[in-house]
Amino acid sequence: MSSANGNPVRVGVFGLLGSGNLGNDGSLEAVLGYLRAAHPEAAVDALCGGPGVVTARYGIPATRLHWYRGEYRTASRAGAIAGKGVGKLADVFRTAAWVRRHDVVIVPGMGVLEATLPLRPWGFPYSLFLLCAAGRLFGTRVALVGVGAAAIGSRPTRALVRWSARLAAYRSYRDEQSRDAIRAMGVDTARDEVCPDLAFSLPAPPASAPRSGPPGPVCVGVMDFHGGDDDRARAGEIHRRYLDGTIRFVRALAEEGRPVRLLTGDEADGAVVDAILEAVDSPLVTAAGAASLADLMREAAAADTVVATRYHNLICALKAGTPALALSYAAKSDALMARMGLDEYCHPAREVDPGRLLEQFRSLERRSAELRRTLAERNLAAARGLEEHFTALTEAVFPPSPAAGRTPTPTHALRETP
């Protein structure tokens, strides 16, 4: 698609991309798939956390999100504090200059309007506010596409999130409760849409053939979990309880002779994997070296069952059609499981009870055949929902083409194979 003046439309993608979080990168991959199918002539680049990774993996030019390279390290020395302060000022001008060069900027998925994990207002919320304010100032359409939102306790963070949402030209959410949370902050959401998570538009791995004989492998997706932004005072206690409960659950599976594959979704999760491997010390328990959501889907497809904490670990299991049990740390996981027909298979990550978790796990396995059929139906519905959503996004955000023809819907990129 070309802009009104006949030049290729200039599209930027923005976020903590290429920074070690597989869910964020999967959301980027989904949006790039949409752009390449529906807007193949668009000139695409990124302002992101890991520009080298994004360029190497996805083949688009990328610029570092922050001027100060130590942005996400705790600043204790005077020089580091001063560097962060200078960086905040420099980022005002850097972000504005980047935004001004684009017709459209897309923030692809991610929980950019929530604080379900520890978050400081002057970190990403500040960056998102700069983006949306610059978009409004220069007439660049900033689209928050399929994002997550939640109630936020911190007043400064909540104010930045509220203003970012207000200033964006387009908003859609990955679940109803995200839209409700933004409405509760005082933002008019009457025209905002809800769609399935963007990762449901990614290709699914081939379905595994039905197995006979002894029970097969179990994938356990772990997380470096310390609670949310309001749990900082209890972070150590929450982490110990989560880790202890997860270790006891994995040990019980190994003692029953079940092979267990440990999955992660962020570089920070490696420490949890190491702790479990050391505590359980069984050849049946191994770590998967997944580097993308596609890798996670392949692991999930090869398993009988998945038990996972991270949101996009769950999505990979569900997308692969494998029954999953959520170690839920936020309402978004409960909403996802309900949408996919597995709402009774949620367990609180803050209060892992190995005995109760095993009961839920065994119930899930007894219903495996039934739930696999349910997931096949829900995945088709999710693919159709995203197909419609991307069409609506094109109509709402992209400049009209000089040609009278309608932009084709990228059905070949999104439709599931029955």
Short mmCIF file of C-alpha atoms in Angstrom, two decimals:
data_model
loop_
_atom_site.label_atom_id
_atom_site.label_comp_id
_atom_site.label_asym_id
_atom_site.label_seq_id
_atom_site.Cartn_x
_atom_site.Cartn_y
_atom_site.Cartn_z
CA MET A 1 0.00 0.00 0.00
CA SER A 2 1.12 3.52 -0.76
CA SER A 3 0.28 6.71 1.08
CA ALA A 4 -1.86 9.42 -0.49
CA ASN A 5 1.19 11.01 -2.14
CA GLY A 6 2.09 7.72 -3.84
CA ASN A 7 5.09 6.90 -1.64
CA PRO A 8 5.25 3.58 0.27
CA VAL A 9 3.48 3.88 3.62
CA ARG A 10 6.02 4.19 6.44
CA VAL A 11 5.23 1.86 9.35
CA GLY A 12 7.09 1.72 12.65
CA VAL A 13 6.80 -1.01 15.29
CA PHE A 14 7.51 -0.09 18.90
CA GLY A 15 8.14 -1.92 22.16
CA LEU A 16 10.40 -4.07 24.28
CA LEU A 17 11.17 -6.26 21.29
CA GLY A 18 14.32 -8.32 20.84
CA SER A 19 14.94 -8.05 24.58
CA GLY A 20 14.67 -11.70 25.51
CA ASN A 21 10.90 -12.05 25.98
CA LEU A 22 9.50 -14.62 23.56
CA GLY A 23 5.91 -13.42 23.92
CA ASN A 24 6.79 -9.88 22.92
CA ASP A 25 8.75 -11.10 19.92
CA GLY A 26 5.94 -13.44 18.92
CA SER A 27 3.53 -10.49 18.90
CA LEU A 28 5.96 -8.63 16.64
CA GLU A 29 6.20 -11.64 14.33
CA ALA A 30 2.40 -11.76 14.08
CA VAL A 31 2.18 -8.07 13.11
CA LEU A 32 4.99 -8.41 10.59
CA GLY A 33 3.12 -11.33 9.03
CA TYR A 34 0.03 -9.13 8.72
CA LEU A 35 2.02 -6.25 7.22
CA ARG A 36 3.76 -8.44 4.67
CA ALA A 37 0.46 -9.99 3.59
CA ALA A 38 -1.81 -6.92 3.62
CA HIS A 39 0.73 -4.12 3.02
CA PRO A 40 3.66 -5.68 1.15
CA GLU A 41 4.93 -2.32 -0.12
CA ALA A 42 5.14 -0.77 3.37
CA ALA A 43 8.55 0.38 4.58
CA VAL A 44 8.84 -1.09 8.09
CA ASP A 45 11.34 -0.39 10.87
CA ALA A 46 11.43 -0.62 14.68
CA LEU A 47 12.19 1.41 17.79
CA CYS A 48 12.83 -1.33 20.31
CA GLY A 49 14.79 -2.74 23.22
CA GLY A 50 17.02 -5.09 21.21
CA PRO A 51 17.58 -3.61 17.76
CA GLY A 52 20.36 -6.01 16.81
CA VAL A 53 18.19 -9.04 17.53
CA VAL A 54 15.20 -7.58 15.70
CA THR A 55 17.21 -6.77 12.59
CA ALA A 56 18.98 -10.14 12.54
CA ARG A 57 15.82 -12.17 13.17
CA TYR A 58 13.18 -10.25 11.23
CA GLY A 59 15.19 -8.38 8.60
CA ILE A 60 13.96 -4.86 9.36
CA PRO A 61 16.00 -1.79 10.36
CA ALA A 62 15.82 -1.08 14.09
CA THR A 63 16.82 1.71 16.48
CA ARG A 64 17.53 1.42 20.20
CA LEU A 65 14.56 2.47 22.32
CA HIS A 66 16.60 4.30 24.97
CA TRP A 67 19.53 6.67 24.65
CA TYR A 68 20.95 5.42 27.98
CA ARG A 69 22.14 1.84 27.58
CA GLY A 70 21.73 0.99 31.26
CA GLU A 71 18.04 1.95 31.31
CA TYR A 72 16.80 -1.27 32.95
CA ARG A 73 19.63 -1.65 35.43
CA THR A 74 19.14 -0.26 38.94
CA ALA A 75 21.00 3.04 39.25
CA SER A 76 22.81 3.53 42.58
CA ARG A 77 25.87 5.59 41.68
CA ALA A 78 25.63 9.30 41.00
CA GLY A 79 26.93 8.83 37.46
CA ALA A 80 24.32 6.19 36.64
CA ILE A 81 21.52 8.30 38.10
CA ALA A 82 22.68 11.30 36.08
CA GLY A 83 22.94 9.14 32.96
CA LYS A 84 19.35 7.98 33.38
CA GLY A 85 18.18 11.55 33.88
CA VAL A 86 19.95 12.78 30.76
CA GLY A 87 18.61 9.76 28.90
CA LYS A 88 15.01 10.62 29.80
CA LEU A 89 15.45 14.07 28.30
CA ALA A 90 17.27 12.76 25.23
CA ASP A 91 14.52 10.19 24.64
CA VAL A 92 11.94 12.97 24.27
CA PHE A 93 13.71 14.24 21.17
CA ARG A 94 14.81 10.82 19.87
CA THR A 95 11.28 9.40 20.10
CA ALA A 96 9.71 12.48 18.52
CA ALA A 97 12.16 12.41 15.61
CA TRP A 98 11.50 8.71 15.00
CA VAL A 99 7.72 9.03 15.20
CA ARG A 100 7.70 12.00 12.80
CA ARG A 101 9.23 9.87 10.04
CA HIS A 102 6.25 7.48 9.99
CA ASP A 103 2.67 7.40 8.76
CA VAL A 104 1.66 4.67 11.21
CA VAL A 105 3.28 3.24 14.36
CA ILE A 106 2.05 -0.11 15.72
CA VAL A 107 2.58 -1.31 19.27
CA PRO A 108 2.13 -5.06 18.71
CA GLY A 109 0.29 -6.84 21.52
CA MET A 110 2.15 -7.18 24.84
CA GLY A 111 0.85 -6.04 28.23
CA VAL A 112 1.79 -2.42 27.62
CA LEU A 113 -1.15 -1.02 29.60
CA GLU A 114 -0.76 -3.16 32.70
CA ALA A 115 1.53 -3.59 35.71
CA THR A 116 0.95 -7.25 36.56
CA LEU A 117 4.73 -7.59 36.90
CA PRO A 118 7.05 -5.14 38.71
CA LEU A 119 7.21 -1.89 36.74
CA ARG A 120 8.50 1.63 37.35
CA PRO A 121 6.62 4.59 35.84
CA TRP A 122 9.77 6.15 34.39
CA GLY A 123 10.58 2.93 32.50
CA PHE A 124 8.38 1.65 29.70
CA PRO A 125 5.22 3.59 30.70
CA TYR A 126 7.18 6.82 30.18
CA SER A 127 8.45 5.59 26.79
CA LEU A 128 4.95 4.67 25.68
CA PHE A 129 3.64 8.07 26.73
CA LEU A 130 6.36 9.80 24.69
CA LEU A 131 5.40 7.70 21.67
CA CYS A 132 1.69 8.46 21.89
CA ALA A 133 2.22 12.16 22.61
CA ALA A 134 4.57 12.48 19.63
CA GLY A 135 2.05 10.69 17.44
CA ARG A 136 -0.66 13.16 18.40
CA LEU A 137 1.72 16.12 17.91
CA PHE A 138 2.91 15.11 14.43
CA GLY A 139 -0.24 13.45 13.11
CA THR A 140 1.28 9.96 13.05
CA ARG A 141 -1.35 7.31 13.76
CA VAL A 142 -0.24 5.30 16.79
CA ALA A 143 -2.09 1.98 17.06
CA LEU A 144 -2.10 -0.11 20.24
CA VAL A 145 -3.02 -3.44 18.66
CA GLY A 146 -4.26 -6.39 20.71
CA VAL A 147 -2.66 -5.09 23.91
CA GLY A 148 -3.22 -6.14 27.50
CA ALA A 149 -4.38 -3.80 30.26
CA ALA A 150 -5.21 -4.09 33.95
CA ALA A 151 -5.97 -1.97 36.97
CA ILE A 152 -2.81 -0.20 38.20
CA GLY A 153 -2.20 0.77 41.82
CA SER A 154 0.67 3.21 41.31
CA ARG A 155 -0.74 6.68 40.58
CA PRO A 156 2.18 7.87 38.38
CA THR A 157 2.13 4.67 36.33
CA ARG A 158 -1.65 4.80 36.02
CA ALA A 159 -1.53 8.43 34.85
CA LEU A 160 1.04 7.66 32.15
CA VAL A 161 -0.92 4.62 30.95
CA ARG A 162 -4.19 6.57 30.90
CA TRP A 163 -2.69 9.41 28.85
CA SER A 164 -0.98 6.99 26.49
CA ALA A 165 -4.30 5.29 25.81
CA ARG A 166 -6.08 8.61 25.32
CA LEU A 167 -3.47 9.92 22.89
CA ALA A 168 -3.31 6.77 20.74
CA ALA A 169 -5.21 6.97 17.46
CA TYR A 170 -6.37 3.34 17.68
CA ARG A 171 -6.76 0.81 20.48
CA SER A 172 -7.70 -2.86 20.56
CA TYR A 173 -7.32 -5.37 23.37
CA ARG A 174 -6.64 -9.06 23.79
CA ASP A 175 -9.57 -9.58 26.19
CA GLU A 176 -12.67 -7.86 27.52
CA GLN A 177 -11.20 -7.17 30.94
CA SER A 178 -8.37 -5.16 29.38
CA ARG A 179 -10.90 -2.88 27.71
CA ASP A 180 -12.82 -2.66 30.99
CA ALA A 181 -9.63 -1.67 32.85
CA ILE A 182 -8.92 1.19 30.43
CA ARG A 183 -12.54 2.34 30.59
CA ALA A 184 -12.26 2.39 34.41
CA MET A 185 -9.27 4.74 34.05
CA GLY A 186 -11.53 7.29 32.33
CA VAL A 187 -10.75 6.52 28.68
CA ASP A 188 -13.60 6.40 26.15
CA THR A 189 -13.51 2.84 24.78
CA ALA A 190 -16.78 2.92 22.84
CA ARG A 191 -14.99 2.32 19.52
CA ASP A 192 -12.29 0.00 20.85
CA GLU A 193 -12.30 -3.63 19.73
CA VAL A 194 -11.42 -6.89 21.47
CA CYS A 195 -9.61 -9.59 19.52
CA PRO A 196 -7.79 -12.86 20.26
CA ASP A 197 -4.14 -12.52 21.22
CA LEU A 198 -2.02 -11.76 18.16
CA ALA A 199 0.01 -14.95 18.64
CA PHE A 200 -3.02 -16.97 17.53
CA SER A 201 -2.29 -15.75 13.99
CA LEU A 202 1.10 -17.51 13.95
CA PRO A 203 1.44 -20.83 12.11
CA ALA A 204 0.70 -23.86 14.27
CA PRO A 205 2.93 -26.95 14.22
CA PRO A 206 1.55 -30.16 12.71
CA ALA A 207 -0.68 -32.05 15.11
CA SER A 208 0.98 -35.01 16.80
CA ALA A 209 -0.30 -38.47 15.97
CA PRO A 210 -2.35 -40.10 18.76
CA ARG A 211 -0.08 -42.00 21.12
CA SER A 212 -0.59 -45.46 22.56
CA GLY A 213 1.23 -47.12 25.42
CA PRO A 214 2.54 -45.36 28.53
CA PRO A 215 1.81 -41.68 29.22
CA GLY A 216 3.98 -39.26 27.27
CA PRO A 217 5.97 -36.15 28.20
CA VAL A 218 4.69 -33.18 30.16
CA CYS A 219 5.86 -29.63 29.48
CA VAL A 220 6.14 -27.39 32.54
CA GLY A 221 6.53 -23.72 31.69
CA VAL A 222 8.24 -21.81 34.48
CA MET A 223 8.73 -18.15 35.28
CA ASP A 224 11.01 -16.01 37.41
CA PHE A 225 7.92 -15.01 39.34
CA HIS A 226 8.04 -12.53 42.24
CA GLY A 227 4.48 -11.24 42.18
CA GLY A 228 3.18 -8.04 40.65
CA ASP A 229 3.92 -4.36 40.97
CA ASP A 230 1.96 -4.13 44.22
CA ASP A 231 3.77 -7.14 45.75
CA ARG A 232 7.26 -5.70 46.07
CA ALA A 233 7.31 -6.03 49.86
CA ARG A 234 6.47 -9.74 49.58
CA ALA A 235 8.41 -10.52 46.40
CA GLY A 236 10.93 -12.87 48.04
CA GLU A 237 8.26 -14.84 49.88
CA ILE A 238 6.09 -15.15 46.76
CA HIS A 239 9.03 -16.40 44.73
CA ARG A 240 10.01 -19.02 47.33
CA ARG A 241 6.49 -20.39 47.54
CA TYR A 242 6.13 -20.52 43.77
CA LEU A 243 9.49 -22.23 43.30
CA ASP A 244 8.94 -24.74 46.12
CA GLY A 245 5.50 -25.72 44.85
CA THR A 246 6.73 -26.07 41.27
CA ILE A 247 9.70 -28.21 42.34
CA ARG A 248 7.44 -30.54 44.33
CA PHE A 249 5.08 -30.88 41.38
CA VAL A 250 7.89 -31.67 38.92
CA ARG A 251 9.42 -34.15 41.37
CA ALA A 252 6.08 -35.95 41.70
CA LEU A 253 5.80 -36.28 37.92
CA ALA A 254 9.35 -37.64 37.66
CA GLU A 255 8.69 -40.15 40.45
CA GLU A 256 5.74 -41.42 38.42
CA GLY A 257 8.07 -41.94 35.47
CA ARG A 258 6.83 -39.01 33.39
CA PRO A 259 9.38 -37.22 31.19
CA VAL A 260 9.25 -33.48 31.95
CA ARG A 261 10.41 -30.68 29.65
CA LEU A 262 10.99 -27.32 31.32
CA LEU A 263 9.97 -24.34 29.18
CA THR A 264 10.77 -20.66 29.60
CA GLY A 265 9.48 -17.48 28.00
CA ASP A 266 12.10 -14.94 29.03
CA GLU A 267 15.84 -14.98 29.61
CA ALA A 268 15.22 -14.30 33.31
CA ASP A 269 13.50 -17.68 33.69
CA GLY A 270 16.76 -19.60 33.32
CA ALA A 271 17.52 -19.31 37.03
CA VAL A 272 14.24 -21.09 37.87
CA VAL A 273 15.06 -23.89 35.43
CA ASP A 274 18.48 -24.33 37.04
CA ALA A 275 16.95 -24.45 40.53
CA ILE A 276 14.44 -27.13 39.50
CA LEU A 277 17.05 -29.26 37.75
CA GLU A 278 19.30 -29.11 40.82
CA ALA A 279 16.49 -29.89 43.27
CA VAL A 280 14.88 -32.75 41.34
CA ASP A 281 18.07 -34.31 39.91
CA SER A 282 16.38 -36.79 37.57
CA PRO A 283 17.29 -37.77 34.01
CA LEU A 284 13.59 -37.53 33.20
CA VAL A 285 13.62 -33.75 33.76
CA THR A 286 15.29 -31.73 31.00
CA ALA A 287 15.33 -28.12 29.83
CA ALA A 288 14.10 -27.06 26.38
CA GLY A 289 16.19 -24.40 24.65
CA ALA A 290 13.29 -22.62 22.95
CA ALA A 291 14.23 -19.38 21.20
CA SER A 292 10.83 -18.43 19.75
CA LEU A 293 7.13 -19.05 20.11
CA ALA A 294 7.42 -21.48 17.20
CA ASP A 295 9.92 -23.51 19.24
CA LEU A 296 7.57 -23.45 22.24
CA MET A 297 4.66 -24.61 20.08
CA ARG A 298 6.70 -27.53 18.78
CA GLU A 299 7.57 -28.54 22.35
CA ALA A 300 3.92 -28.25 23.39
CA ALA A 301 2.70 -30.22 20.36
CA ALA A 302 5.01 -33.11 21.28
CA ALA A 303 3.68 -33.26 24.86
CA ASP A 304 0.61 -34.95 26.30
CA THR A 305 -0.08 -32.01 28.59
CA VAL A 306 1.33 -28.56 29.43
CA VAL A 307 1.41 -26.83 32.81
CA ALA A 308 2.58 -23.24 32.40
CA THR A 309 2.89 -19.90 34.15
CA ARG A 310 3.82 -17.38 31.46
CA TYR A 311 0.91 -16.12 29.39
CA HIS A 312 2.50 -16.89 26.03
CA ASN A 313 3.60 -20.36 27.18
CA LEU A 314 -0.10 -21.01 27.67
CA ILE A 315 -0.95 -19.56 24.27
CA CYS A 316 1.63 -21.80 22.61
CA ALA A 317 0.13 -24.87 24.24
CA LEU A 318 -3.43 -23.90 23.34
CA LYS A 319 -2.47 -22.94 19.80
CA ALA A 320 -0.75 -26.31 19.40
CA GLY A 321 -3.96 -27.99 20.55
CA THR A 322 -2.41 -29.48 23.69
CA PRO A 323 -4.50 -29.44 26.90
CA ALA A 324 -2.98 -26.98 29.38
CA LEU A 325 -3.20 -26.08 33.04
CA ALA A 326 -2.44 -22.48 33.98
CA LEU A 327 -0.34 -21.50 36.97
CA SER A 328 -2.12 -18.18 36.85
CA TYR A 329 -0.44 -15.00 38.11
CA ALA A 330 -2.91 -12.49 36.62
CA ALA A 331 -6.51 -12.28 35.47
CA LYS A 332 -5.37 -12.32 31.84
CA SER A 333 -4.44 -16.00 32.17
CA ASP A 334 -7.85 -16.84 33.63
CA ALA A 335 -9.55 -14.95 30.77
CA LEU A 336 -7.46 -16.79 28.16
CA MET A 337 -8.27 -20.18 29.65
CA ALA A 338 -11.99 -19.34 29.78
CA ARG A 339 -11.94 -18.21 26.15
CA MET A 340 -10.40 -21.53 25.13
CA GLY A 341 -12.79 -23.68 27.22
CA LEU A 342 -10.37 -24.62 30.02
CA ASP A 343 -11.44 -22.20 32.75
CA GLU A 344 -11.57 -24.89 35.44
CA TYR A 345 -7.87 -25.64 34.91
CA CYS A 346 -6.35 -22.59 36.58
CA HIS A 347 -4.19 -22.71 39.70
CA PRO A 348 -2.86 -19.64 41.58
CA ALA A 349 0.85 -19.05 41.01
CA ARG A 350 1.10 -17.21 44.33
CA GLU A 351 -0.23 -20.21 46.25
CA VAL A 352 1.01 -23.33 44.48
CA ASP A 353 -0.42 -26.40 46.25
CA PRO A 354 1.33 -29.44 44.74
CA GLY A 355 -1.36 -31.86 45.88
CA ARG A 356 -4.21 -29.83 44.43
CA LEU A 357 -2.18 -29.13 41.29
CA LEU A 358 -1.68 -32.88 40.75
CA GLU A 359 -5.43 -33.44 41.12
CA GLN A 360 -6.18 -30.80 38.48
CA PHE A 361 -3.44 -32.23 36.24
CA ARG A 362 -4.91 -35.75 36.41
CA SER A 363 -8.39 -34.44 35.71
CA LEU A 364 -7.04 -32.58 32.69
CA GLU A 365 -5.36 -35.72 31.35
CA ARG A 366 -8.52 -37.80 31.79
CA ARG A 367 -10.37 -35.30 29.57
CA SER A 368 -7.56 -34.92 27.06
CA ALA A 369 -9.38 -36.22 23.97
CA GLU A 370 -12.46 -34.08 24.64
CA LEU A 371 -10.39 -30.95 25.32
CA ARG A 372 -8.30 -31.41 22.19
CA ARG A 373 -11.49 -31.26 20.14
CA THR A 374 -12.55 -28.13 22.01
CA LEU A 375 -9.19 -26.48 21.35
CA ALA A 376 -9.39 -27.27 17.62
CA GLU A 377 -12.74 -25.45 17.45
CA ARG A 378 -11.57 -22.48 19.52
CA ASN A 379 -8.38 -22.10 17.48
CA LEU A 380 -10.38 -21.85 14.27
CA ALA A 381 -12.57 -19.19 15.87
CA ALA A 382 -9.48 -17.27 17.04
CA ALA A 383 -7.96 -17.33 13.55
CA ARG A 384 -11.19 -16.00 12.04
CA GLY A 385 -11.39 -13.29 14.71
CA LEU A 386 -7.87 -12.08 13.96
CA GLU A 387 -8.52 -12.14 10.24
CA GLU A 388 -11.45 -9.77 10.75
CA HIS A 389 -9.46 -7.66 13.20
CA PHE A 390 -6.54 -7.10 10.83
CA THR A 391 -8.98 -6.06 8.11
CA ALA A 392 -10.52 -3.54 10.51
CA LEU A 393 -7.06 -2.30 11.46
CA THR A 394 -6.21 -1.61 7.84
CA GLU A 395 -9.43 0.36 7.34
CA ALA A 396 -9.02 2.36 10.57
CA VAL A 397 -5.33 3.22 10.56
CA PHE A 398 -3.71 3.00 7.15
CA PRO A 399 -3.88 5.91 4.71
CA PRO A 400 -6.13 5.30 1.71
CA SER A 401 -4.37 4.05 -1.37
CA PRO A 402 -4.48 6.20 -4.53
CA ALA A 403 -5.90 3.13 -6.24
CA ALA A 404 -9.58 2.50 -5.69
CA GLY A 405 -9.06 -1.19 -4.98
CA ARG A 406 -9.61 -2.62 -1.56
CA THR A 407 -6.62 -3.88 0.41
CA PRO A 408 -6.72 -7.68 0.34
CA THR A 409 -7.25 -9.50 3.59
CA PRO A 410 -4.25 -11.71 4.46
CA THR A 411 -6.31 -14.87 4.74
CA HIS A 412 -3.53 -17.13 3.52
CA ALA A 413 -1.31 -15.91 6.35
CA LEU A 414 -3.91 -16.30 9.09
CA ARG A 415 -6.30 -19.11 8.32
CA GLU A 416 -5.85 -22.36 10.21
CA THR A 417 -5.69 -25.69 8.45
CA PRO A 418 -8.59 -27.81 9.70
#
